[in-house]
Each structure stands twice: as structure tokens, then as C-alpha cells.
Amino acid sequence: MRVETKYSVGDKVWWAGTRGGEKRTTCPDCLGQKTWHCTTPAGEEFDVPCSTCEYGHEGSLGYLVSYCTDPLVQCMTIGSVQIDTYRDEIRYMCRETGVGSGALHSEDRLFATEEEASAAAGRLAAGLEQEIAERNSRRSVEAKRKRVRRPRKQ
């Protein structure tokens, strides 16, 4: 059996990925105030914690925590080619990320030119940002459905 690979040991390639980090976005429901101001039909007013930006035992934070996904492109050198005939996939190990015990890179993330990798990294980051926006939107809708109890009078 003969298997052809896109890249060979020693080839220079461009890896497309994303760089992550924590990003804080002002809560769209309480606008950073950490509470919702409520008024009953009888005119009684009170504040309740915002359940959209609520974070476990820390309570309402006034912001939503997500992770930014900036495009990232790196030039690498192929150090090893791994062929899995059962899964029908070819993966590569690069010298810069460790050969033998380093990261495995799939062919769909490696490119011959920096321009191709840059375009792919941009698409990848945009897709991840869209997923984050959708998750935050769902979280906001779920928080609004949550039953909120009025605080007891003291």
C-alpha cells in the first residue's frame, strides 16, 4: 500500500488557529449594574440580582465572561508524518511544537502559504466568535425565563 501525503518531513508550512484569552462584555440585560430594578403593579419597587450575569456563588458580576478568538498564524517545519489508515487521516508533528510527544496538526489546519493560513484562521475565529455570541444570547433568554423571587422585607 502506498499513501501520498500533502507535506513531507522538512517542509515549511503555515498553521492556522486562534489565540484565546478572557474577554469581558458588559451584561446586555443589567448594563453592568448587577441588578434588575422591578416595579410591581401596586407601585412597590425593589431590586433583584441580574440572573444573566450571575456566576455561581459570586453572584451577579455585571459582565459576561467569554474567550476571545483572535486569528493566529505560525510558520512551522514538519518533523513527523502520522498516517492512521483506520480513521483515514493524516496528521503532522512539527519541530516547533514537539516531535514524538508534541502537538498533532491535521491537514486542514496546515497550508503552503501564509495568505491561505491567514484566511483560514480568520474564518475559524469568525466561526468561534459566532458560537460565543449565540451561547451568550441563549444564556440571556434562559435567565429571563428563570423565576425570580422578590427579596423579603426586613
mmCIF file of C-alpha atoms in Angstrom:
data_model
loop_
_atom_site.group_PDB
_atom_site.id
_atom_site.type_symbol
_atom_site.label_atom_id
_atom_site.label_comp_id
_atom_site.label_asym_id
_atom_site.label_seq_id
_atom_site.Cartn_x
_atom_site.Cartn_y
_atom_site.Cartn_z
ATOM 1 C CA MET A 1 0.000 0.000 0.000
ATOM 2 C CA ARG A 2 1.300 3.450 -0.928
ATOM 3 C CA VAL A 3 -0.002 6.587 0.778
ATOM 4 C CA GLU A 4 0.573 10.070 -0.608
ATOM 5 C CA THR A 5 0.790 12.930 1.885
ATOM 6 C CA LYS A 6 0.329 16.625 1.268
ATOM 7 C CA TYR A 7 3.538 17.503 3.150
ATOM 8 C CA SER A 8 6.843 15.737 3.832
ATOM 9 C CA VAL A 9 9.356 15.881 6.667
ATOM 10 C CA GLY A 10 11.343 19.122 6.415
ATOM 11 C CA ASP A 11 8.615 21.095 4.578
ATOM 12 C CA LYS A 12 7.824 24.599 5.824
ATOM 13 C CA VAL A 13 4.087 25.052 6.413
ATOM 14 C CA TRP A 14 1.772 27.657 7.878
ATOM 15 C CA TRP A 15 -0.551 26.643 10.718
ATOM 16 C CA ALA A 16 -3.936 28.356 11.096
ATOM 17 C CA GLY A 17 -5.522 28.609 14.519
ATOM 18 C CA THR A 18 -6.790 31.033 17.119
ATOM 19 C CA ARG A 19 -5.349 32.729 20.158
ATOM 20 C CA GLY A 20 -7.619 32.834 23.154
ATOM 21 C CA GLY A 21 -7.911 34.979 26.201
ATOM 22 C CA GLU A 22 -10.556 36.141 28.612
ATOM 23 C CA LYS A 23 -12.863 38.846 27.322
ATOM 24 C CA ARG A 24 -15.416 40.655 29.447
ATOM 25 C CA THR A 25 -18.557 42.037 27.845
ATOM 26 C CA THR A 26 -20.980 44.296 29.699
ATOM 27 C CA CYS A 27 -24.119 42.367 30.565
ATOM 28 C CA PRO A 28 -26.774 43.205 27.951
ATOM 29 C CA ASP A 29 -29.612 42.931 30.492
ATOM 30 C CA CYS A 30 -28.433 44.894 33.536
ATOM 31 C CA LEU A 31 -25.933 47.065 31.596
ATOM 32 C CA GLY A 32 -23.288 46.438 34.234
ATOM 33 C CA GLN A 33 -25.485 47.441 37.206
ATOM 34 C CA LYS A 34 -25.653 43.832 38.559
ATOM 35 C CA THR A 35 -29.352 44.188 39.412
ATOM 36 C CA TRP A 36 -32.723 44.491 37.739
ATOM 37 C CA HIS A 37 -34.984 47.235 39.078
ATOM 38 C CA CYS A 38 -38.551 45.968 39.413
ATOM 39 C CA THR A 39 -41.821 47.773 39.965
ATOM 40 C CA THR A 40 -44.973 45.870 40.880
ATOM 41 C CA PRO A 41 -48.403 46.874 39.522
ATOM 42 C CA ALA A 42 -49.116 48.236 43.029
ATOM 43 C CA GLY A 43 -46.127 50.585 42.698
ATOM 44 C CA GLU A 44 -43.746 48.771 45.064
ATOM 45 C CA GLU A 45 -40.140 48.984 43.881
ATOM 46 C CA PHE A 46 -37.250 46.648 44.602
ATOM 47 C CA ASP A 47 -34.023 45.343 43.048
ATOM 48 C CA VAL A 48 -33.154 41.717 42.288
ATOM 49 C CA PRO A 49 -29.778 40.306 41.253
ATOM 50 C CA CYS A 50 -29.321 40.009 37.487
ATOM 51 C CA SER A 51 -29.503 36.320 36.641
ATOM 52 C CA THR A 52 -27.953 36.794 33.195
ATOM 53 C CA CYS A 53 -24.516 37.695 34.542
ATOM 54 C CA GLU A 54 -24.842 35.585 37.686
ATOM 55 C CA TYR A 55 -21.745 33.457 38.202
ATOM 56 C CA GLY A 56 -22.177 30.741 40.818
ATOM 57 C CA HIS A 57 -21.596 31.800 44.420
ATOM 58 C CA GLU A 58 -20.036 35.098 43.279
ATOM 59 C CA GLY A 59 -23.454 36.456 42.368
ATOM 60 C CA SER A 60 -24.043 38.959 39.583
ATOM 61 C CA LEU A 61 -20.847 40.316 38.051
ATOM 62 C CA GLY A 62 -22.213 42.999 35.719
ATOM 63 C CA TYR A 63 -20.415 41.393 32.766
ATOM 64 C CA LEU A 64 -20.321 38.155 30.818
ATOM 65 C CA VAL A 65 -17.050 36.270 30.585
ATOM 66 C CA SER A 66 -16.140 34.761 27.263
ATOM 67 C CA TYR A 67 -12.942 33.948 25.488
ATOM 68 C CA CYS A 68 -11.699 35.974 22.569
ATOM 69 C CA THR A 69 -10.655 34.109 19.492
ATOM 70 C CA ASP A 70 -8.162 36.163 17.523
ATOM 71 C CA PRO A 71 -6.756 34.584 14.346
ATOM 72 C CA LEU A 72 -3.268 33.152 14.772
ATOM 73 C CA VAL A 73 -0.858 32.010 12.058
ATOM 74 C CA GLN A 74 2.522 30.351 12.696
ATOM 75 C CA CYS A 75 5.257 29.120 10.383
ATOM 76 C CA MET A 76 6.319 25.561 11.247
ATOM 77 C CA THR A 77 8.543 22.775 9.978
ATOM 78 C CA ILE A 78 7.168 19.259 9.503
ATOM 79 C CA GLY A 79 9.074 16.867 11.757
ATOM 80 C CA SER A 80 6.931 13.736 11.567
ATOM 81 C CA VAL A 81 4.040 12.381 9.482
ATOM 82 C CA GLN A 82 1.486 10.077 11.107
ATOM 83 C CA ILE A 83 -0.905 8.061 8.989
ATOM 84 C CA ASP A 84 -3.953 6.421 10.560
ATOM 85 C CA THR A 85 -5.414 4.030 7.975
ATOM 86 C CA TYR A 86 -8.296 3.026 10.251
ATOM 87 C CA ARG A 87 -9.590 6.602 10.582
ATOM 88 C CA ASP A 88 -8.295 7.582 7.156
ATOM 89 C CA GLU A 89 -6.498 10.664 8.438
ATOM 90 C CA ILE A 90 -3.029 12.109 8.162
ATOM 91 C CA ARG A 91 -1.596 14.190 10.981
ATOM 92 C CA TYR A 92 1.690 16.001 11.344
ATOM 93 C CA MET A 93 4.040 16.831 14.197
ATOM 94 C CA CYS A 94 6.117 19.966 13.813
ATOM 95 C CA ARG A 95 9.537 20.719 15.228
ATOM 96 C CA GLU A 96 8.280 23.928 16.843
ATOM 97 C CA THR A 97 5.585 22.119 18.876
ATOM 98 C CA GLY A 98 7.499 18.904 19.577
ATOM 99 C CA VAL A 99 8.111 15.729 17.596
ATOM 100 C CA GLY A 100 7.318 12.449 19.310
ATOM 101 C CA SER A 101 5.480 13.978 22.266
ATOM 102 C CA GLY A 102 4.176 17.278 20.913
ATOM 103 C CA ALA A 103 1.019 18.571 19.296
ATOM 104 C CA LEU A 104 -0.623 16.788 16.368
ATOM 105 C CA HIS A 105 -1.769 19.002 13.489
ATOM 106 C CA SER A 106 -4.396 17.899 10.976
ATOM 107 C CA GLU A 107 -4.003 18.669 7.276
ATOM 108 C CA ASP A 108 -6.968 21.038 7.274
ATOM 109 C CA ARG A 109 -5.058 23.450 9.552
ATOM 110 C CA LEU A 110 -1.764 23.409 7.607
ATOM 111 C CA PHE A 111 -1.173 25.480 4.475
ATOM 112 C CA ALA A 112 1.587 26.052 1.938
ATOM 113 C CA THR A 113 1.349 29.861 2.083
ATOM 114 C CA GLU A 114 0.859 32.430 4.823
ATOM 115 C CA GLU A 115 -2.030 34.008 2.891
ATOM 116 C CA GLU A 116 -4.010 30.747 2.790
ATOM 117 C CA ALA A 117 -3.390 30.160 6.512
ATOM 118 C CA SER A 118 -4.373 33.728 7.362
ATOM 119 C CA ALA A 119 -7.675 33.408 5.502
ATOM 120 C CA ALA A 120 -8.415 30.066 7.200
ATOM 121 C CA ALA A 121 -7.548 31.450 10.653
ATOM 122 C CA GLY A 122 -9.904 34.375 10.034
ATOM 123 C CA ARG A 123 -12.743 32.012 9.111
ATOM 124 C CA LEU A 124 -12.028 29.844 12.150
ATOM 125 C CA ALA A 125 -12.017 32.854 14.529
ATOM 126 C CA ALA A 126 -15.225 34.245 12.994
ATOM 127 C CA GLY A 127 -16.963 30.895 13.449
ATOM 128 C CA LEU A 128 -15.896 30.672 17.089
ATOM 129 C CA GLU A 129 -16.995 34.275 17.754
ATOM 130 C CA GLN A 130 -20.407 33.440 16.270
ATOM 131 C CA GLU A 131 -20.704 30.419 18.583
ATOM 132 C CA ILE A 132 -19.864 32.622 21.589
ATOM 133 C CA ALA A 133 -22.459 35.236 20.583
ATOM 134 C CA GLU A 134 -25.133 32.551 20.170
ATOM 135 C CA ARG A 135 -24.268 31.000 23.542
ATOM 136 C CA ASN A 136 -24.479 34.397 25.282
ATOM 137 C CA SER A 137 -27.821 35.072 23.612
ATOM 138 C CA ARG A 138 -29.207 31.706 24.776
ATOM 139 C CA ARG A 139 -27.943 32.404 28.276
ATOM 140 C CA SER A 140 -29.740 35.753 28.320
ATOM 141 C CA VAL A 141 -33.022 34.183 27.177
ATOM 142 C CA GLU A 142 -32.743 31.400 29.762
ATOM 143 C CA ALA A 143 -32.036 33.897 32.540
ATOM 144 C CA LYS A 144 -35.152 35.884 31.661
ATOM 145 C CA ARG A 145 -37.273 32.719 31.901
ATOM 146 C CA LYS A 146 -35.868 31.905 35.316
ATOM 147 C CA ARG A 147 -38.265 32.562 38.176
ATOM 148 C CA VAL A 148 -37.044 35.468 40.280
ATOM 149 C CA ARG A 149 -38.219 35.768 43.862
ATOM 150 C CA ARG A 150 -38.809 39.063 45.499
ATOM 151 C CA PRO A 151 -36.487 39.774 48.423
ATOM 152 C CA ARG A 152 -38.081 39.586 51.859
ATOM 153 C CA LYS A 153 -38.887 42.790 53.656
ATOM 154 C CA GLN A 154 -36.774 43.350 56.722
#
